[in-house]
C-alpha positions as MATLAB code, in Angstrom:
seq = 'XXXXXXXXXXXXXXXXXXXXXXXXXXXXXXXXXXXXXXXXXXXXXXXXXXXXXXXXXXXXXXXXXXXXXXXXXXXXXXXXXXXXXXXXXXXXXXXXXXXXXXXXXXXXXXXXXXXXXXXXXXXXXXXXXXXXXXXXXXXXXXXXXXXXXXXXXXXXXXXXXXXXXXXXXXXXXXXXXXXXXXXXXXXXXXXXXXXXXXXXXXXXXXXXXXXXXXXXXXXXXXXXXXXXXXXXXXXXXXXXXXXXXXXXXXXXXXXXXXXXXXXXXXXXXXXXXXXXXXXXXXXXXXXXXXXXXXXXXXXXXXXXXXXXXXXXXXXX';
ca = [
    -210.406  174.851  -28.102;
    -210.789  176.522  -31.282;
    -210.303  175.471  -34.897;
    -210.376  177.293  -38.345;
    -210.993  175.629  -41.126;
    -210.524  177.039  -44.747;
    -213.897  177.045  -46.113;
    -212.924  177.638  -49.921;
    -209.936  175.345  -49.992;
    -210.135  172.808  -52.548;
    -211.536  171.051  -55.452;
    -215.095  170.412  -53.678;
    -215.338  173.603  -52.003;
    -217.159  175.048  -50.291;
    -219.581  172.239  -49.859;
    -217.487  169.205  -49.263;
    -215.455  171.668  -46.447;
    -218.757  172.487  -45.104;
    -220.420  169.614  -45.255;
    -217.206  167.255  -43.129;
    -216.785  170.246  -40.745;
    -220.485  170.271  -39.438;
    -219.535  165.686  -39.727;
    -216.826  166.926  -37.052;
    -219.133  169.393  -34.903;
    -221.518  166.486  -34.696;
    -218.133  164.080  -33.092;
    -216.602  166.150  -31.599;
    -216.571  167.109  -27.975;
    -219.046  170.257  -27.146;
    -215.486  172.690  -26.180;
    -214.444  172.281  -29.525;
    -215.297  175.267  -31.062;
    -215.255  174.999  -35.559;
    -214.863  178.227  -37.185;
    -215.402  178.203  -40.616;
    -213.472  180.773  -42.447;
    -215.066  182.228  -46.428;
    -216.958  184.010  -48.299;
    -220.331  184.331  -45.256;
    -223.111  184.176  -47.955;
    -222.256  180.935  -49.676;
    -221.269  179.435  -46.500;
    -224.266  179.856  -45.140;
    -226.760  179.231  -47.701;
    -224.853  175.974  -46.846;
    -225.822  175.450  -43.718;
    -229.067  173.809  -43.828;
    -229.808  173.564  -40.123;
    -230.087  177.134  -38.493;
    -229.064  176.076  -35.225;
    -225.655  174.974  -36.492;
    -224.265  178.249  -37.252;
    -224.406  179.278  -33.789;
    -223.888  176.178  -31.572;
    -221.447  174.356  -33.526;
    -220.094  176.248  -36.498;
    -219.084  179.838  -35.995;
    -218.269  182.101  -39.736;
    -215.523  184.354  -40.086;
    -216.133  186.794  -43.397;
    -213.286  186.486  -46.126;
    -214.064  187.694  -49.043;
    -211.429  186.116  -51.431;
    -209.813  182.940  -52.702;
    -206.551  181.492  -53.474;
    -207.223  179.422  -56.201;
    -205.217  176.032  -56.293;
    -203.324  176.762  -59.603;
    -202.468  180.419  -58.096;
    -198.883  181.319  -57.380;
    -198.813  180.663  -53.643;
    -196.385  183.845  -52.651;
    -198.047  186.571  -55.058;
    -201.368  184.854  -53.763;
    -200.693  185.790  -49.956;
    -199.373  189.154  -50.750;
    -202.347  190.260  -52.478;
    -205.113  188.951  -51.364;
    -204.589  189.621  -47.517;
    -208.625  188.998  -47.364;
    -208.453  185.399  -48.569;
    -209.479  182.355  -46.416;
    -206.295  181.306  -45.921;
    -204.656  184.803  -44.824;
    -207.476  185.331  -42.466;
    -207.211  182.133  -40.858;
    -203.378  182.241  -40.631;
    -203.839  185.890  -39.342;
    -206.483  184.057  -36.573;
    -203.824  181.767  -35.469;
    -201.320  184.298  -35.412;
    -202.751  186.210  -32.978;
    -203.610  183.316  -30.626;
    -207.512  183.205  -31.955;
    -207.670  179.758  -32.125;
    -205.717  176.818  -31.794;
    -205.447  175.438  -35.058;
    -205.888  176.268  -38.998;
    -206.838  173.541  -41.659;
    -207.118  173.534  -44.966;
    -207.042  171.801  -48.490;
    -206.456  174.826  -50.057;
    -203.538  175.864  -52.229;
    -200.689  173.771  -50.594;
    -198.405  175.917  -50.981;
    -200.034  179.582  -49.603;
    -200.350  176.916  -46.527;
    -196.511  176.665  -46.314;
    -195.852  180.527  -47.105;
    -198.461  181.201  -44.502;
    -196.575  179.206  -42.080;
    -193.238  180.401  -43.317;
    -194.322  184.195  -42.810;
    -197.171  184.405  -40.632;
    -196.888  182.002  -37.672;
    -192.873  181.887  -38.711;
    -190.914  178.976  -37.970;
    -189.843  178.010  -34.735;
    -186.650  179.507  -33.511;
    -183.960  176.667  -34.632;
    -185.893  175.685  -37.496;
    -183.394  174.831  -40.638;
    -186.787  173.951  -42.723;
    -190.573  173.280  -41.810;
    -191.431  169.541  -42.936;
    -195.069  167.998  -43.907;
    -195.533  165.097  -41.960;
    -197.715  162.067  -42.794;
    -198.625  159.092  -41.276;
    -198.494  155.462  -42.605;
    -200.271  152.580  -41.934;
    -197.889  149.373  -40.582;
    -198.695  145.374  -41.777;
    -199.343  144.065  -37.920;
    -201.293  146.865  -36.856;
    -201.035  151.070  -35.985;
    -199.132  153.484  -37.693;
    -196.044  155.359  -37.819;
    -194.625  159.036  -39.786;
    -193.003  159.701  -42.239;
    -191.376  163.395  -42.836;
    -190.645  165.153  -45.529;
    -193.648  164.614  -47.985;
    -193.453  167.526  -50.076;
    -192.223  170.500  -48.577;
    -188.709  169.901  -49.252;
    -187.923  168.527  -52.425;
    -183.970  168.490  -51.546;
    -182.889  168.779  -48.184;
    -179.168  168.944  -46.726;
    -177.985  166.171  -44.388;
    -178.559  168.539  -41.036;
    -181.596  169.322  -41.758;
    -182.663  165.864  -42.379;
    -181.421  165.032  -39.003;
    -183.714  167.751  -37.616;
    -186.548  165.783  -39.702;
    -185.867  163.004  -37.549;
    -185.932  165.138  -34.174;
    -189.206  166.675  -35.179;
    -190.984  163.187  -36.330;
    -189.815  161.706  -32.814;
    -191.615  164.313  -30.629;
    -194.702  164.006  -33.198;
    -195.106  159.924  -32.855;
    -194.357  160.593  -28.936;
    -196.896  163.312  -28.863;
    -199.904  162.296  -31.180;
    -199.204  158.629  -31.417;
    -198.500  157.569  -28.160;
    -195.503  155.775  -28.946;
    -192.534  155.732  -25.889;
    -189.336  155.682  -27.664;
    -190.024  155.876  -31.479;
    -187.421  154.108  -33.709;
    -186.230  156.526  -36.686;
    -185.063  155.103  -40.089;
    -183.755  156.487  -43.159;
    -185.183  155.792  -46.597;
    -182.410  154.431  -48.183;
    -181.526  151.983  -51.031;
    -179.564  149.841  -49.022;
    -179.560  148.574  -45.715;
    -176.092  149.196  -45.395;
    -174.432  152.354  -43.292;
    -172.672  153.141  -46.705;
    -175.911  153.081  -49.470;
    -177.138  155.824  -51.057;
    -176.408  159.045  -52.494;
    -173.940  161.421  -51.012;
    -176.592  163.546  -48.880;
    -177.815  159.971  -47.170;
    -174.250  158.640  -46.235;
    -173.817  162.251  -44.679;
    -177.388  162.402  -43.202;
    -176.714  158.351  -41.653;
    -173.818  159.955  -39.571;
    -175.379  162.489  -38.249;
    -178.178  160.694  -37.185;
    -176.297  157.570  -36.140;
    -174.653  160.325  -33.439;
    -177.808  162.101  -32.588;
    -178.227  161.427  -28.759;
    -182.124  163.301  -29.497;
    -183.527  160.483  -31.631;
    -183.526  156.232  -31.619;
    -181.954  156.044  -34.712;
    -181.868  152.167  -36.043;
    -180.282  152.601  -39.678;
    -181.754  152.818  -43.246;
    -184.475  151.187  -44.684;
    -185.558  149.862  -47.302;
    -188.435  150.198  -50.280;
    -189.863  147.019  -49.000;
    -189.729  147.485  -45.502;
    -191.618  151.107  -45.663;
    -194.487  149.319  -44.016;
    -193.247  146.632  -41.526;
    -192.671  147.417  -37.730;
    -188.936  148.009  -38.199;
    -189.601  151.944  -37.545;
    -191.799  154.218  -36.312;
    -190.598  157.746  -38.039;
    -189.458  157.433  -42.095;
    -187.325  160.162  -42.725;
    -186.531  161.401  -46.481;
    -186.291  164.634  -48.421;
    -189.785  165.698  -50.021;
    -188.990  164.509  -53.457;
    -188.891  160.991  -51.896;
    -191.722  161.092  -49.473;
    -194.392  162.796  -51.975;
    -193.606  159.992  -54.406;
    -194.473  157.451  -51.770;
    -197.267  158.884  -50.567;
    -198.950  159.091  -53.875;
    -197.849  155.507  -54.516;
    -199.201  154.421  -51.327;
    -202.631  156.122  -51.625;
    -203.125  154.405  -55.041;
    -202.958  150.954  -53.748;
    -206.277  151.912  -52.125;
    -207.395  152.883  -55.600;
    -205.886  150.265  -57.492;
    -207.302  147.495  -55.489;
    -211.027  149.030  -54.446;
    -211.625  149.416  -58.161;
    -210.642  145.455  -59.113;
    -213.104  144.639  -55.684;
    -210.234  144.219  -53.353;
    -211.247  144.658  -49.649;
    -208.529  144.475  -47.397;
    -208.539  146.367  -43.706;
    -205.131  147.203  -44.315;
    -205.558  148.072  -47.796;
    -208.109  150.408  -46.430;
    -205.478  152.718  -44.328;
    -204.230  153.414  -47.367;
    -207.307  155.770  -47.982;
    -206.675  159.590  -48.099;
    -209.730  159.750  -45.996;
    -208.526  157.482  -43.232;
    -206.065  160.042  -41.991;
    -207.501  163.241  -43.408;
    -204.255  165.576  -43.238;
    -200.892  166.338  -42.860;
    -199.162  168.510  -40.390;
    -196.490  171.330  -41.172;
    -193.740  170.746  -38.152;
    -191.427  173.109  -37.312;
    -193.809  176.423  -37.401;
    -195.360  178.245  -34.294;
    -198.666  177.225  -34.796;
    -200.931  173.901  -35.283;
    -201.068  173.476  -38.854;
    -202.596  170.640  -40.797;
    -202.962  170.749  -44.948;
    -205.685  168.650  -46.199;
    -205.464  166.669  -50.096;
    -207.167  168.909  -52.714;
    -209.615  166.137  -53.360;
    -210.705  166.209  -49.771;
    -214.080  164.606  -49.506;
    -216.436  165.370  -46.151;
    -214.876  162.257  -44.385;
    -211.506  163.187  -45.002;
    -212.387  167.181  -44.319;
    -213.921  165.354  -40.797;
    -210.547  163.541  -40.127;
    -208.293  166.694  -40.561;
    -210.236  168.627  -38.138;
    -209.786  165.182  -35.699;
    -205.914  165.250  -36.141;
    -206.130  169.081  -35.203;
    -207.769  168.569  -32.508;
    -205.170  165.583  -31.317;
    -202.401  168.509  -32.474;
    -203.706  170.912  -29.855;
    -204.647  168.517  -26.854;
    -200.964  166.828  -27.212;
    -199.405  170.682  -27.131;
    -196.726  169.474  -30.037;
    -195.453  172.513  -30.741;
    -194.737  173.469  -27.234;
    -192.799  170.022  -26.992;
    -190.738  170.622  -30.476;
    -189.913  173.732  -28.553;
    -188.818  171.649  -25.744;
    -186.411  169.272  -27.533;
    -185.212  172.332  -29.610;
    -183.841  173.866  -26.404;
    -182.585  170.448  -24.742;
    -185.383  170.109  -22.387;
    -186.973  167.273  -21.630;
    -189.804  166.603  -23.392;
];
């Protein structure tokens, strides 16, 4: 197995990347193969230890960057030598298995859109995230940012693509879908969530229990949150500032604690032929160590191949 990760991607780069990806080498299994993908020079004045560069870190040369604040479609176009072209290009072409990075968030999404291309049936790729649940594990929730509005059929894909994601990478049998709503009632909410609740209350693909509410985001009442990206971003931010909020007044909580960017590390983008995961800007080594991990769980549970599956009415 092979993974590329974005060594210039964001706002503690290139040493915070490097730094969590040699963190990973050191946990992972020894076929896991990193690649780190940058400018070769500063990379490896980097790494300290010689024999890392060969026996756990490989360097692919790119000499530019896509800057977070850059226009993510201009970006792509013209700096095809960038990180983050180079490592979509490496996926692409079946180089390695997976591409990470906290880079620009969205030259991730154009990459997927154009390079990898969505899968055939795709209405829209979706960021996925996971959240942590009061009595223990976790569950996803889709869209957190890709999507700021979304039609009602392609939120019922959402909930398609979430289901064979919790199968795949959480382990979990027959996931229960719900839909962010205001009410619990079939009725609530705006005119794209009473169309979206019929769709999915028909969908023979997905276990589809009803809405849910603010308040029950975090219970055990579902396994796969689905909303439009406008909705989900908000909550994610929300959610990772309870961490914040309550480690700065001296709080210490262990579910408090999944609330951590770190914990988790990344987010996938579903729908696209390739594994990709986007890391948070801020990414710190730990959290740069956890994306890598959820790659890795990306690629041994072959999720896109089983997206492709359900798209085509197989089995999955």
């Amino acid at each position: 197995m092979k993974i590329a990760i974005d060594a210039m991607g964001g706002d503690f780069a290139p040493e915070a990347i490097v730094e969590g990806t040699l963190l990973a080498g050191e946990a992972l299994p020894a076929d896991v193969e990193l690649i780190l993908v940058g400018q070769e020079d500063v990379i490896q004045a980097l790494l300290h230890v010689p024999a890392f560069s060969t026996s756990v870190v490989e360097v692919i040369h790119a000499p530019e960057v896509i800057a977070m604040a850059e226009h993510p479609t201009k970006a792509l176009t013209q700096k095809t030598r960038s990180s983050i072209a180079i490592g979509f290009h490496l996926l692409k072409e079946g180089k390695v298995d997976a591409f990470c990075s906290a880079g620009n968030t969205g030259a991730m999404m154009v990459g997927s859109m154009f390079s990898v291309k969505p899968l055939e049936g795709i209405l829209r790729p979706t960021i996925a995230s996971f959240y942590p649940k009061q009595d223990g594990g976790h569950g996803v929730i889709l869209d957190v940012g890709a999507n700021a509005d979304c039609k009602p059929e392609v939120l019922d894909q959402f909930a398609e693509l979430g289901s064979v994601y919790a199968k795949s990478v959480l382990n979990i049998a027959n996931p229960r879908v719900g839909l962010v709503n205001i009410g619990e009632e079939e009725q609530k909410g705006n005119l794209i969530s009473q169309q979206a609740h019929q769709l999915l209350k028909v969908n023979k693909k997905i276990n589809f229990i009803g809405n849910i509410e603010g308040r029950d985001l975090f219970t055990d009442k579902a396994d796969v949150l689905i909303c439009d990206g406008f909705t989900g971003n908000i909550i994610l931010k929300m959610s990772e500032s309870f961490y914040d909020i309550f480690h700065r007044r001296g709080i210490e909580d262990s579910f408090l604690s999944e609330f951590n960017y770190e914990a988790i590390g990344g987010s996938p983008i579903l729908g696209v032929n390739g594994n990709v995961v986007i890391g948070h800007g801020i990414s710190s080594p730990l959290a740069v160590k956890n994306m890598i991990s959820l790659a890795v769980k990306m690629v041994e549970s072959k999720v896109v191949t089983k997206i492709k599956q359900a798209l085509e009415n197989k089995t999955v």
